[in-house]
Amino acid sequence: MNAKMYRFALPLLLSVALVAASGGAHAQTVLRLAFGLGVDAHYGVGAVHMQKLVAERMGGRFKVELFPDFQLGGEREMVEGAQLGTIDMVITSTGPVGNFVPDTLITDIPFLFRDYNHARGVLDGPIGQAMLDKCAAKGLICLAWSENGFRHMTNSKREIKSPDDAKGLKIRTMENPVHMQAFRTLGVLPTPMAFPEVFNALQAGTVDGQENPIGVIVSAKLIQVQRHLSLTGHVYSPAVVLMSPATFNKMSSDDRKAIVQIAREGAGVTRKRVEQFERDGIEQLKAGGMQIRTLSTAEKLVFQNALSPAYADFAKRFGQANIDAIRNAK
Ligand code: EAX
């Protein structure tokens, strides 16, 4: 064996010897997946499905460990954990994500999406993919769009059927500048707060109300501290499945492709659970004694018209053409 062949063969022989010495076993990497609400809520069922698919499809190289119920902090903290690498994967609403990836904030504009099909079609298409691709420059890997749902207003004081009814109420919002600006424009006093603090704040009366999709209102048992639900559907709340770059970059290209597909399929299960909450949750809340006010299209239009000053600002901030591209998507 000449010197050149020897140089090539030695590392190969060494690595074979090492694998043999380790009994051929590959170390299994644990993927810590964190999210809010319980395992049977919309993020949770998606996370459980992802856990199953990783076990089935990734050759035992990876194992998903679930951290539900905000165990690893509110959504902003979980996203920070993904940036730092202390959390491998997160399923979160886009609420705080805009503070890390400003390009996603356009999705938080009130009354931008007509319905679930419209929102999912845009997010799963080129517009949505372009936003996911912006995450890497901000220290995050956004694998797939998931879903939180259309948000509605609850409060302990009075029925809300018009902006005038909402005026002066102290409403908890997510830590999201677009939502806060919209509520300020309506004359509401927005109080940004991480979700784990919301139940106690409502119970103590430090805020009068909050706004969230049915799945969150039901899963967080907000009926215990809120009397009125107004089905405003004032904003579609996307969610995103994101990963720590430290974890993602250690994966082979095949495993990266696999985890992206698994995130997409997990999001599909989440979306089904959101639809189930939309079907059953309102009746459940009504049966529990919540005073529920449906708003007509005309009444929702009054909210949209009252938001005109904010829309003018959003057009400047995000570009009217970009807003129209989303609004007019089929
Ligand atoms: O993602 O903070 C919120 O209101 C979110 O909708 C909730 O954490 C679920």
XYZ file of C-alpha atoms and ligand atoms in Angstrom:
339
model
C 0.000 0.000 0.000
C 1.657 3.285 -1.101
C 1.747 6.404 1.091
C -1.217 8.075 -0.730
C -3.525 5.072 -0.312
C -2.359 4.717 3.294
C -3.329 8.350 4.016
C -6.849 7.680 2.643
C -7.331 4.267 4.227
C -6.242 5.178 7.771
C -9.131 7.543 8.678
C -11.578 5.096 7.137
C -10.151 2.198 9.156
C -10.191 4.333 12.301
C -13.873 5.323 11.886
C -14.866 1.682 11.210
C -13.010 0.678 14.376
C -14.778 3.409 16.367
C -18.244 2.367 15.185
C -17.431 -1.282 15.911
C -16.220 -0.336 19.390
C -19.469 1.516 20.035
C -21.356 -1.670 19.064
C -22.534 0.093 15.899
C -25.070 2.053 17.987
C -25.720 5.666 16.849
C -26.311 8.170 19.632
C -29.986 9.252 19.550
C -30.626 13.004 19.549
C -33.518 14.232 21.692
C -35.542 17.041 20.105
C -37.239 19.173 22.798
C -40.509 20.426 21.312
C -42.199 23.213 23.329
C -45.634 24.771 22.890
C -48.493 26.390 24.776
C -51.775 24.791 25.920
C -52.348 21.079 26.512
C -51.441 18.071 24.385
C -55.099 17.748 23.311
C -55.343 21.377 22.140
C -54.525 22.408 18.566
C -50.730 22.747 18.904
C -50.572 19.662 21.119
C -52.212 17.256 18.680
C -49.882 18.508 15.977
C -46.881 18.028 18.253
C -47.937 14.477 19.167
C -48.265 13.701 15.463
C -44.785 15.110 14.789
C -43.404 12.965 17.637
C -44.922 9.863 16.032
C -43.645 10.677 12.541
C -40.094 11.349 13.796
C -40.074 7.937 15.490
C -41.383 6.290 12.308
C -39.354 8.111 9.666
C -35.975 9.184 11.067
C -34.363 5.822 11.682
C -34.094 6.120 15.440
C -31.595 8.993 15.064
C -34.044 11.397 16.735
C -36.637 11.256 19.517
C -39.099 14.073 20.247
C -39.742 15.047 23.863
C -42.873 17.201 24.379
C -43.009 20.280 26.650
C -46.671 21.398 26.557
C -48.558 23.952 28.668
C -45.976 26.755 28.449
C -43.618 24.630 30.624
C -40.645 26.347 28.980
C -42.156 29.858 29.171
C -44.459 32.123 27.193
C -44.235 32.144 23.409
C -41.664 34.928 23.210
C -39.457 33.066 25.695
C -39.833 29.816 23.737
C -38.776 31.568 20.517
C -35.761 33.029 22.354
C -34.974 29.490 23.538
C -34.925 28.289 19.930
C -32.574 31.126 19.006
C -30.288 30.211 21.919
C -30.488 26.477 21.198
C -31.918 25.591 24.627
C -35.141 24.499 22.873
C -34.956 22.501 19.644
C -38.456 23.070 18.228
C -41.364 25.382 19.056
C -44.959 25.617 17.879
C -46.085 29.200 18.528
C -48.609 31.732 17.323
C -47.043 34.520 15.276
C -47.909 36.838 18.194
C -44.348 37.472 19.380
C -42.615 36.142 16.230
C -42.827 39.523 14.507
C -40.431 40.893 17.129
C -37.828 38.461 15.791
C -38.871 38.220 12.107
C -40.626 41.517 11.213
C -41.643 40.191 7.796
C -44.246 37.966 9.477
C -46.052 40.957 11.030
C -48.051 41.552 7.828
C -50.013 38.372 8.602
C -51.258 39.955 11.851
C -53.196 42.773 10.124
C -56.879 42.677 11.170
C -59.443 41.446 8.626
C -56.642 40.628 6.123
C -57.713 37.026 5.521
C -61.256 36.247 4.358
C -61.486 32.745 5.867
C -59.426 29.650 6.729
C -59.014 28.478 3.145
C -57.774 31.903 2.081
C -55.264 32.081 4.941
C -53.963 28.551 4.454
C -53.697 29.001 0.689
C -51.590 32.156 1.054
C -49.358 30.783 3.816
C -48.765 27.434 2.070
C -47.971 29.223 -1.203
C -45.065 31.376 -2.404
C -45.992 34.380 -0.223
C -45.919 32.242 2.909
C -42.746 30.409 1.902
C -40.974 33.711 1.284
C -41.760 34.724 4.877
C -40.556 31.397 6.279
C -37.316 31.876 4.345
C -36.729 35.203 6.144
C -36.329 33.432 9.498
C -32.818 32.098 8.914
C -31.300 35.599 8.814
C -32.910 36.199 12.239
C -31.431 33.140 13.945
C -34.455 30.863 13.513
C -35.421 28.067 11.125
C -39.144 28.299 10.312
C -40.136 24.839 9.125
C -43.824 25.308 8.334
C -46.893 27.440 8.888
C -49.298 26.053 11.449
C -52.483 27.603 12.831
C -53.998 29.258 15.883
C -57.257 30.455 14.328
C -59.500 33.491 13.937
C -59.431 35.598 17.075
C -62.522 36.790 18.969
C -62.925 39.198 21.884
C -63.920 38.220 25.418
C -64.435 40.513 28.391
C -66.034 40.598 31.832
C -67.869 43.918 31.465
C -70.295 44.101 28.543
C -71.454 42.846 25.190
C -69.309 44.109 22.321
C -71.049 44.515 18.967
C -69.384 47.724 17.788
C -66.120 49.639 18.298
C -68.020 52.010 20.611
C -68.777 49.073 22.926
C -65.064 48.195 23.049
C -63.886 51.768 23.685
C -62.186 52.225 27.050
C -61.880 48.521 27.833
C -58.468 47.289 29.024
C -57.806 44.385 26.696
C -54.812 42.046 26.983
C -53.098 41.651 23.659
C -50.190 39.550 22.517
C -46.786 41.228 22.438
C -47.527 42.208 18.861
C -47.176 45.813 17.637
C -49.696 45.398 14.789
C -52.402 44.117 17.133
C -51.626 46.808 19.705
C -51.840 49.585 17.105
C -55.153 48.221 15.817
C -56.705 48.111 19.290
C -55.416 51.593 20.143
C -57.057 52.850 16.923
C -60.365 51.389 18.171
C -60.005 53.304 21.439
C -59.202 50.145 23.400
C -56.369 50.214 25.953
C -54.057 47.364 24.824
C -52.087 45.613 27.571
C -49.438 43.289 26.052
C -48.776 40.219 28.164
C -47.413 36.691 27.807
C -50.281 34.211 27.728
C -49.361 32.326 30.949
C -50.181 35.543 32.886
C -53.569 36.119 31.231
C -55.879 33.946 33.358
C -54.733 35.535 36.631
C -54.843 39.054 35.146
C -58.455 38.486 34.058
C -59.329 36.962 37.434
C -57.765 39.902 39.300
C -59.453 42.382 36.977
C -56.186 44.058 35.995
C -57.478 43.663 32.446
C -61.148 43.550 31.422
C -60.746 41.185 28.512
C -58.571 39.495 25.950
C -58.856 38.157 22.422
C -58.090 34.667 21.161
C -59.355 31.869 18.915
C -62.041 29.534 20.243
C -59.487 26.750 20.765
C -57.474 28.907 23.142
C -60.539 30.276 24.979
C -61.799 26.721 25.546
C -58.425 25.070 26.309
C -57.396 27.807 28.787
C -60.828 27.622 30.474
C -61.296 31.388 30.141
C -65.034 30.885 30.711
C -64.145 30.801 34.430
C -63.018 34.452 34.280
C -64.845 35.929 31.274
C -68.567 36.485 30.760
C -68.934 37.933 27.262
C -67.666 36.504 23.964
C -68.048 38.576 20.793
C -67.362 36.624 17.621
C -65.502 39.480 15.964
C -63.045 37.246 14.038
C -61.025 40.450 13.835
C -57.747 38.799 12.891
C -56.510 35.433 11.644
C -53.749 34.197 13.941
C -51.211 32.015 12.139
C -48.831 29.764 14.022
C -45.406 28.602 12.966
C -43.345 25.472 13.619
C -39.799 26.696 14.138
C -36.466 25.086 14.966
C -33.176 26.087 16.474
C -30.519 26.599 13.777
C -28.023 24.863 16.090
C -30.141 21.710 15.870
C -31.163 22.033 12.220
C -27.623 22.658 10.966
C -26.368 19.437 12.584
C -28.879 17.404 10.553
C -28.109 15.705 7.258
C -29.866 17.199 4.235
C -32.195 14.174 4.132
C -33.121 14.635 7.790
C -33.715 18.360 7.196
C -36.109 17.539 4.350
C -37.804 14.945 6.566
C -38.330 17.309 9.512
C -39.781 20.008 7.236
C -42.300 17.497 5.836
C -43.089 16.231 9.349
C -43.727 19.825 10.512
C -46.088 20.357 7.568
C -48.010 17.185 8.386
C -48.143 18.136 12.056
C -49.582 21.509 11.046
C -52.249 19.681 9.058
C -53.371 17.883 12.221
C -53.385 21.194 14.108
C -55.607 22.753 11.452
C -58.105 19.904 11.768
C -58.225 20.452 15.539
C -58.848 24.179 15.001
C -61.784 23.288 12.750
C -63.120 20.979 15.480
C -62.914 23.783 18.055
C -64.709 26.104 15.618
C -67.487 23.491 15.247
C -67.890 22.436 18.877
C -66.259 25.104 21.043
C -68.870 27.836 20.711
C -71.710 25.496 21.737
C -69.563 24.298 24.648
C -69.006 27.889 25.834
C -72.715 28.707 25.410
C -73.659 25.641 27.459
C -71.198 26.838 30.102
C -73.077 30.108 30.414
C -70.956 32.435 28.302
C -72.930 35.318 26.759
C -72.103 34.964 23.065
C -72.696 37.697 20.469
C -72.306 36.839 16.796
C -71.506 39.832 14.604
C -73.065 40.315 11.195
C -70.936 41.129 8.162
C -72.211 44.714 8.385
C -71.168 44.941 12.048
C -67.703 43.578 11.208
C -67.473 46.215 8.459
C -67.962 48.908 11.105
C -64.864 47.547 12.886
C -62.907 47.521 9.615
C -63.921 51.122 8.820
C -62.936 52.220 12.325
C -59.479 50.732 11.644
C -58.858 52.907 8.543
C -56.166 55.089 10.197
C -54.250 51.953 11.181
C -54.615 50.493 7.674
C -53.062 53.659 6.229
C -50.104 53.122 8.507
C -49.875 49.387 7.713
C -49.784 50.267 3.987
C -46.793 52.515 4.625
C -45.131 49.884 6.803
C -45.691 46.759 4.677
C -46.470 48.210 1.204
C -50.024 48.370 -0.145
C -49.012 46.038 -2.996
C -47.931 43.348 -0.524
C -51.149 43.721 1.446
C -53.220 43.577 -1.758
C -51.308 40.489 -2.948
C -52.475 38.707 0.203
C -55.958 40.213 0.322
C -56.681 39.431 -3.347
C -55.161 35.924 -3.375
C -57.788 33.385 -4.431
O -50.784 30.675 20.880
O -50.824 34.568 23.421
C -51.862 34.320 22.767
O -52.913 34.976 22.864
C -51.820 33.110 21.855
O -52.979 33.094 21.035
C -51.758 31.864 22.714
O -50.561 31.872 23.431
C -51.788 30.600 21.840
